[in-house]
Tab-separated table of C-alpha atoms in Angstrom:
chain	number	residue	atom	x	y	z
T	85	MET	CA	-2.665	-26.256	-1.944
T	86	SER	CA	-3.858	-23.443	-4.205
T	87	THR	CA	-1.628	-22.838	-7.225
T	88	SER	CA	-1.660	-19.092	-6.476
T	89	ALA	CA	1.008	-17.535	-4.272
T	90	LEU	CA	-0.125	-16.771	-0.728
T	91	TYR	CA	1.475	-13.341	-0.317
T	92	LEU	CA	0.414	-10.679	2.166
T	93	GLY	CA	3.687	-9.111	3.220
T	94	ARG	CA	5.728	-10.050	6.282
T	95	ASP	CA	3.100	-10.960	8.889
T	96	TRP	CA	-0.682	-11.057	9.072
T	97	SER	CA	-1.692	-11.416	12.680
T	98	ILE	CA	-5.193	-10.435	13.787
T	99	GLU	CA	-5.091	-8.801	17.198
T	100	HIS	CA	-7.604	-10.059	19.760
T	101	ASP	CA	-7.633	-6.887	21.817
T	102	GLN	CA	-10.909	-7.166	23.734
T	103	ARG	CA	-11.734	-9.259	26.803
T	104	VAL	CA	-14.846	-10.881	28.204
T	105	LYS	CA	-15.320	-12.617	31.561
T	106	VAL	CA	-17.012	-16.000	31.270
T	107	SER	CA	-17.404	-18.894	33.699
T	108	ASP	CA	-13.972	-19.817	35.114
T	109	ALA	CA	-12.067	-17.847	32.457
T	110	GLU	CA	-11.394	-14.509	30.826
T	111	LEU	CA	-11.265	-14.688	27.041
T	112	ARG	CA	-9.527	-12.468	24.522
T	113	TYR	CA	-11.626	-11.793	21.436
T	114	THR	CA	-11.992	-9.626	18.354
T	115	VAL	CA	-14.809	-8.594	16.036
T	116	GLN	CA	-13.937	-8.180	12.354
T	117	GLY	CA	-16.050	-7.090	9.387
T	118	SER	CA	-19.700	-6.113	9.093
T	119	GLY	CA	-22.934	-7.943	8.380
T	120	GLU	CA	-24.465	-11.073	9.815
T	121	PRO	CA	-22.562	-12.394	12.856
T	122	VAL	CA	-20.361	-15.484	12.475
T	123	LEU	CA	-18.826	-17.120	15.547
T	124	LEU	CA	-15.476	-18.883	15.042
T	125	ILE	CA	-14.321	-21.722	17.343
T	126	HIS	CA	-10.685	-22.725	16.849
T	127	CYS	CA	-8.873	-26.036	17.206
T	128	THR	CA	-6.234	-27.231	19.672
T	129	SER	CA	-2.693	-25.837	19.573
T	130	ILE	CA	-3.118	-23.191	16.838
T	131	ALA	CA	-5.608	-20.612	18.074
T	132	ASP	CA	-5.026	-18.416	15.007
T	133	GLY	CA	-5.461	-21.304	12.583
T	134	LEU	CA	-9.075	-20.504	11.731
T	135	ILE	CA	-9.502	-16.748	11.634
T	136	THR	CA	-6.127	-15.857	10.108
T	137	PRO	CA	-6.119	-18.025	6.950
T	138	LEU	CA	-9.800	-17.443	6.220
T	139	LEU	CA	-9.941	-13.668	6.599
T	140	LYS	CA	-6.447	-12.697	5.499
T	141	PHE	CA	-6.412	-14.775	2.323
T	142	TYR	CA	-10.082	-14.257	1.454
T	143	PRO	CA	-10.985	-10.799	2.844
T	144	GLN	CA	-14.145	-10.698	0.715
T	145	LEU	CA	-15.850	-12.429	3.635
T	146	LEU	CA	-15.448	-9.260	5.711
T	147	ASP	CA	-17.674	-7.323	3.314
T	148	GLU	CA	-20.659	-9.541	4.074
T	149	TYR	CA	-20.167	-10.932	7.580
T	150	GLN	CA	-19.092	-9.863	11.043
T	151	PHE	CA	-16.684	-12.442	12.448
T	152	ILE	CA	-16.379	-13.002	16.185
T	153	SER	CA	-13.178	-14.844	17.041
T	154	TYR	CA	-12.177	-15.643	20.610
T	155	TYR	CA	-9.199	-17.461	22.031
T	156	ARG	CA	-10.517	-20.387	24.025
T	157	ALA	CA	-9.636	-20.677	27.715
T	158	GLY	CA	-5.928	-21.313	28.142
T	159	TYR	CA	-4.952	-20.110	24.657
T	160	ASN	CA	-3.013	-17.007	23.589
T	161	GLY	CA	-3.601	-14.985	26.727
T	162	SER	CA	-7.106	-16.196	27.559
T	163	THR	CA	-7.085	-17.379	31.162
T	164	LEU	CA	-8.419	-20.548	32.777
T	165	GLU	CA	-9.151	-20.457	36.492
T	166	LYS	CA	-9.308	-24.202	37.108
T	167	SER	CA	-7.468	-27.287	35.928
T	168	SER	CA	-10.106	-28.782	33.652
T	169	LEU	CA	-13.108	-28.038	31.480
T	170	THR	CA	-15.787	-30.242	29.947
T	171	ILE	CA	-16.880	-29.997	26.335
T	172	GLU	CA	-20.217	-28.694	27.593
T	173	GLU	CA	-18.478	-25.956	29.584
T	174	MET	CA	-16.453	-24.985	26.531
T	175	ALA	CA	-19.686	-24.682	24.533
T	176	GLU	CA	-21.085	-22.458	27.293
T	177	HIS	CA	-18.085	-20.162	26.910
T	178	ALA	CA	-19.055	-19.700	23.264
T	179	ASN	CA	-22.597	-18.943	24.354
T	180	GLN	CA	-21.415	-16.367	26.880
T	181	VAL	CA	-19.339	-14.600	24.229
T	182	LEU	CA	-22.499	-14.109	22.159
T	183	ASP	CA	-24.368	-13.003	25.296
T	184	HIS	CA	-21.686	-10.417	25.988
T	185	LEU	CA	-22.027	-9.014	22.477
T	186	GLY	CA	-25.835	-9.026	22.589
T	187	ILE	CA	-26.113	-11.400	19.638
T	188	GLU	CA	-29.207	-13.599	19.707
T	189	LYS	CA	-28.456	-15.731	16.648
T	190	ALA	CA	-25.303	-16.332	14.621
T	191	HIS	CA	-23.701	-18.598	12.086
T	192	VAL	CA	-21.103	-20.892	13.675
T	193	ILE	CA	-17.860	-22.073	12.047
T	194	SER	CA	-15.818	-24.561	14.036
T	195	TYR	CA	-12.758	-26.615	13.211
T	196	SER	CA	-11.245	-29.906	14.456
T	197	PHE	CA	-11.385	-29.982	18.280
T	198	GLY	CA	-13.231	-26.679	18.027
T	199	GLY	CA	-15.650	-28.591	15.811
T	200	VAL	CA	-16.467	-30.812	18.781
T	201	ILE	CA	-17.297	-27.699	20.801
T	202	GLY	CA	-19.286	-26.321	17.874
T	203	PHE	CA	-21.163	-29.606	17.510
T	204	GLN	CA	-22.012	-29.558	21.216
T	205	TYR	CA	-23.185	-25.966	20.833
T	206	LEU	CA	-25.641	-27.071	18.135
T	207	LEU	CA	-27.032	-29.582	20.618
T	208	SER	CA	-27.058	-27.261	23.640
T	209	HIS	CA	-28.296	-24.053	21.999
T	210	PRO	CA	-29.839	-24.824	18.618
T	211	GLU	CA	-32.093	-21.779	18.861
T	212	ARG	CA	-29.051	-19.501	18.635
T	213	VAL	CA	-27.502	-21.071	15.523
T	214	GLN	CA	-28.661	-19.916	12.111
T	215	SER	CA	-26.319	-22.278	10.293
T	216	ALA	CA	-23.187	-24.252	11.099
T	217	VAL	CA	-19.996	-25.057	9.199
T	218	LEU	CA	-18.233	-28.075	10.675
T	219	LEU	CA	-14.658	-28.328	9.418
T	220	GLU	CA	-13.820	-31.959	10.213
T	221	PRO	CA	-15.032	-31.974	13.826
T	222	TYR	CA	-12.864	-34.366	15.842
T	223	LEU	CA	-15.732	-36.545	17.057
T	224	PRO	CA	-14.623	-39.686	18.948
T	225	ARG	CA	-13.916	-42.457	16.474
T	226	GLU	CA	-15.576	-45.839	16.872
T	227	GLU	CA	-14.206	-48.007	14.072
T	228	PRO	CA	-11.431	-50.000	15.821
T	229	GLU	CA	-8.610	-49.147	13.427
T	230	SER	CA	-9.232	-45.394	13.441
T	231	ALA	CA	-9.981	-45.245	17.171
T	232	GLN	CA	-6.674	-46.971	17.972
T	233	ALA	CA	-4.662	-44.857	15.550
T	234	ASN	CA	-5.979	-41.640	17.045
T	235	LEU	CA	-5.494	-42.840	20.619
T	236	ASP	CA	-1.926	-43.882	19.859
T	237	ALA	CA	-1.137	-40.445	18.413
T	238	VAL	CA	-2.490	-38.737	21.534
T	239	LEU	CA	-0.558	-41.051	23.868
T	240	ARG	CA	2.692	-40.565	21.948
T	241	GLY	CA	2.253	-36.813	22.074
T	242	LEU	CA	1.394	-36.893	25.766
T	243	GLU	CA	4.509	-38.940	26.498
T	244	VAL	CA	6.707	-36.322	24.831
T	245	HIS	CA	4.810	-33.528	26.596
T	246	ASN	CA	5.327	-35.174	29.966
T	247	ARG	CA	9.081	-35.277	29.273
T	248	GLY	CA	8.966	-31.493	28.990
T	249	ASP	CA	9.348	-30.998	25.227
T	250	LYS	CA	6.058	-29.210	24.695
T	251	LEU	CA	6.620	-27.899	21.178
T	252	LYS	CA	7.792	-31.269	19.876
T	253	ALA	CA	4.767	-32.943	21.486
T	254	ALA	CA	2.395	-30.596	19.689
T	255	THR	CA	4.108	-30.685	16.291
T	256	GLN	CA	4.533	-34.460	16.427
T	257	PHE	CA	0.813	-34.868	17.061
T	258	MET	CA	-0.067	-32.436	14.269
T	259	ALA	CA	2.165	-34.248	11.786
T	260	GLU	CA	0.625	-37.611	12.684
T	261	VAL	CA	-2.940	-36.331	12.311
T	262	CYS	CA	-2.513	-33.982	9.343
T	263	GLY	CA	0.546	-35.349	7.536
T	264	PRO	CA	4.076	-33.891	7.444
T	265	SER	CA	3.334	-31.142	4.895
T	266	TYR	CA	0.908	-29.580	7.371
T	267	LEU	CA	3.726	-28.087	9.448
T	268	SER	CA	5.026	-26.199	6.422
T	269	SER	CA	1.508	-25.013	5.649
T	270	VAL	CA	1.214	-23.548	9.144
T	271	GLU	CA	4.292	-21.434	8.433
T	272	LEU	CA	2.783	-20.268	5.131
T	273	THR	CA	-0.610	-19.091	6.384
T	274	CYS	CA	-0.362	-18.425	10.149
T	275	PRO	CA	1.302	-15.596	12.129
T	276	LEU	CA	5.081	-15.418	12.533
T	277	ASP	CA	4.938	-16.282	16.234
T	278	VAL	CA	2.684	-19.308	15.728
T	279	TRP	CA	5.136	-21.856	17.144
T	280	ASP	CA	5.825	-19.736	20.227
T	281	LYS	CA	2.081	-19.684	20.913
T	282	VAL	CA	1.780	-23.426	20.306
T	283	GLU	CA	4.488	-24.120	22.879
T	284	GLU	CA	2.929	-21.756	25.415
T	285	CYS	CA	-0.480	-23.432	25.054
T	286	ALA	CA	0.665	-27.066	25.010
T	287	ASP	CA	-0.456	-27.720	28.583
T	288	THR	CA	-3.990	-26.687	27.622
T	289	THR	CA	-3.894	-28.872	24.526
T	290	PHE	CA	-2.703	-32.049	26.230
T	291	LEU	CA	-4.067	-31.684	29.763
T	292	VAL	CA	-7.359	-29.825	29.248
T	293	ASP	CA	-8.595	-30.343	25.691
T	294	PHE	CA	-7.671	-34.001	25.264
T	295	ALA	CA	-8.944	-34.867	28.736
T	296	ALA	CA	-12.270	-33.177	27.967
T	297	LEU	CA	-12.617	-35.097	24.715
T	298	GLY	CA	-11.890	-38.380	26.484
T	299	GLU	CA	-14.586	-37.688	29.082
T	300	TRP	CA	-17.231	-36.451	26.627
T	301	LYS	CA	-20.139	-38.902	26.556
T	302	PHE	CA	-21.195	-38.413	22.931
T	303	ARG	CA	-20.775	-41.382	20.596
T	304	MET	CA	-21.819	-41.358	16.945
T	305	SER	CA	-23.491	-44.775	17.189
T	306	GLU	CA	-25.585	-43.549	20.124
T	307	ALA	CA	-26.361	-40.067	18.818
T	308	ASP	CA	-30.142	-40.517	18.839
T	309	SER	CA	-30.128	-41.348	22.540
T	310	PHE	CA	-27.723	-38.507	23.368
T	311	VAL	CA	-30.183	-35.764	22.404
T	312	SER	CA	-33.954	-35.510	22.594
T	313	LYS	CA	-34.140	-33.695	19.229
T	314	LYS	CA	-31.690	-33.515	16.361
T	315	PRO	CA	-30.449	-30.042	15.436
T	316	ASP	CA	-32.271	-28.978	12.284
T	317	MET	CA	-30.399	-25.848	11.237
T	318	PRO	CA	-28.499	-25.927	7.911
T	319	VAL	CA	-25.102	-27.623	8.286
T	320	LEU	CA	-22.102	-27.755	5.973
T	321	ALA	CA	-19.838	-30.753	6.610
T	322	VAL	CA	-16.382	-30.095	5.156
T	323	THR	CA	-13.665	-32.698	4.621
T	324	GLY	CA	-10.190	-32.727	3.075
T	325	GLU	CA	-9.182	-34.870	0.119
T	326	ASP	CA	-6.153	-36.322	1.923
T	327	SER	CA	-7.414	-36.405	5.520
T	328	GLU	CA	-8.087	-40.122	5.662
T	329	ALA	CA	-4.689	-40.922	4.157
T	330	ALA	CA	-2.943	-39.039	6.962
T	331	MET	CA	-5.080	-40.359	9.830
T	332	PRO	CA	-8.045	-42.766	9.608
T	333	GLY	CA	-11.406	-41.680	10.964
T	334	PHE	CA	-12.331	-38.585	8.998
T	335	ARG	CA	-14.464	-40.512	6.486
T	336	GLU	CA	-16.263	-42.161	9.388
T	337	THR	CA	-17.076	-38.758	10.860
T	338	GLN	CA	-18.166	-37.288	7.527
T	339	ARG	CA	-20.457	-40.245	6.856
T	340	PHE	CA	-22.020	-39.840	10.282
T	341	LEU	CA	-22.713	-36.140	9.777
T	342	VAL	CA	-24.403	-36.513	6.399
T	343	ASN	CA	-26.383	-39.576	7.491
T	344	TRP	CA	-27.498	-38.285	10.890
T	345	LEU	CA	-28.292	-34.781	9.634
T	346	PRO	CA	-30.373	-35.149	6.457
T	347	GLN	CA	-30.205	-31.380	5.914
T	348	ALA	CA	-26.387	-31.374	5.807
T	349	ASP	CA	-24.565	-30.182	2.684
T	350	ARG	CA	-21.077	-31.431	1.843
T	351	ALA	CA	-17.898	-29.703	0.710
T	352	GLY	CA	-14.539	-31.247	-0.204
T	353	ILE	CA	-11.207	-29.439	-0.195
T	354	ILE	CA	-8.765	-30.637	-2.842
T	355	GLY	CA	-5.103	-30.791	-1.886
T	356	ALA	CA	-5.674	-30.644	1.863
T	357	SER	CA	-5.686	-33.067	4.740
T	358	HIS	CA	-7.110	-32.211	8.170
T	359	GLY	CA	-5.314	-28.874	7.833
T	360	LEU	CA	-8.104	-27.655	5.509
T	361	GLN	CA	-8.126	-23.826	5.669
T	362	ILE	CA	-4.506	-23.724	6.873
T	363	MET	CA	-3.397	-25.752	3.865
T	364	ASN	CA	-5.774	-24.345	1.230
T	365	PRO	CA	-7.573	-21.298	2.632
T	366	VAL	CA	-9.199	-19.815	-0.467
T	367	PRO	CA	-11.378	-22.827	-1.453
T	368	VAL	CA	-12.476	-23.264	2.168
T	369	ALA	CA	-13.458	-19.600	2.377
T	370	GLN	CA	-15.282	-19.779	-0.949
T	371	ALA	CA	-17.279	-22.812	0.197
T	372	ILE	CA	-18.174	-21.035	3.427
T	373	GLN	CA	-19.250	-17.918	1.556
T	374	ALA	CA	-21.486	-19.878	-0.823
T	375	PHE	CA	-23.077	-21.772	2.071
T	376	LEU	CA	-23.705	-18.738	4.274
T	377	ARG	CA	-25.287	-16.868	1.370
T	378	LYS	CA	-27.839	-19.675	1.039
T	379	HIS	CA	-28.936	-19.315	4.663
T	380	PRO	CA	-29.255	-15.648	5.645
T	381	ILE	CA	-30.442	-14.785	9.131
T	382	ALA	CA	-33.000	-12.295	7.816
């Protein structure tokens, strides 16, 4: 965590006060700042865990870039009109948000499970991505130890969820994946009502998101056969210093990204696990700013 105090007053929510109809859902979204467009794709459970820490604790980004943040289907008032979605369908929702705004090309920043959607978007619509920041995308693990550890965490969380304790299911899973200090970090850098939103969205997390990830066909060892052409836009692969200590598999993913994408840059966040920008927002924002400046759309 940064040694500086993270003080902004009492609360620092960012209202998503606009709506767009996409396939099988209506999404709440907001546009913040001015400059080149940057699409944000959030993780499971904490829909405000990407936009809020980045833009509230490093507002300099708003002077250079226009951020498009949307709540994914089933999160924070965004609707979902069916019981399931695929990763590909989730990536199409992102595409339809840009269509709605008339944006032909944007930078993409995606985090954790949102990083899976962002990664799929690079594969599905590479022509629309100027550059991509992948904040520890939760790609399916293949090394036996890490694959089992992650599966066990999901199953334990799902068991608690099925007993009806939705908030405990979500926070238990977060603590297993990110380490126990992550929960305190959420309270430091996210909106006051964050846990209410997490509880409200738990069904989407456990029944829609995790099911979609389990059914996704992509495997790192078979990446070359999954796509006809690798994405060649600039990519920044970001990892936390303590991520592997909390849950194995993040080094495996980082190695894959930098090996499979020879154009990929790397960034490491000191004092953070998989929480990254929630746990240490300023260094994450600074790395993003430096990377985006290297790859302007113009």
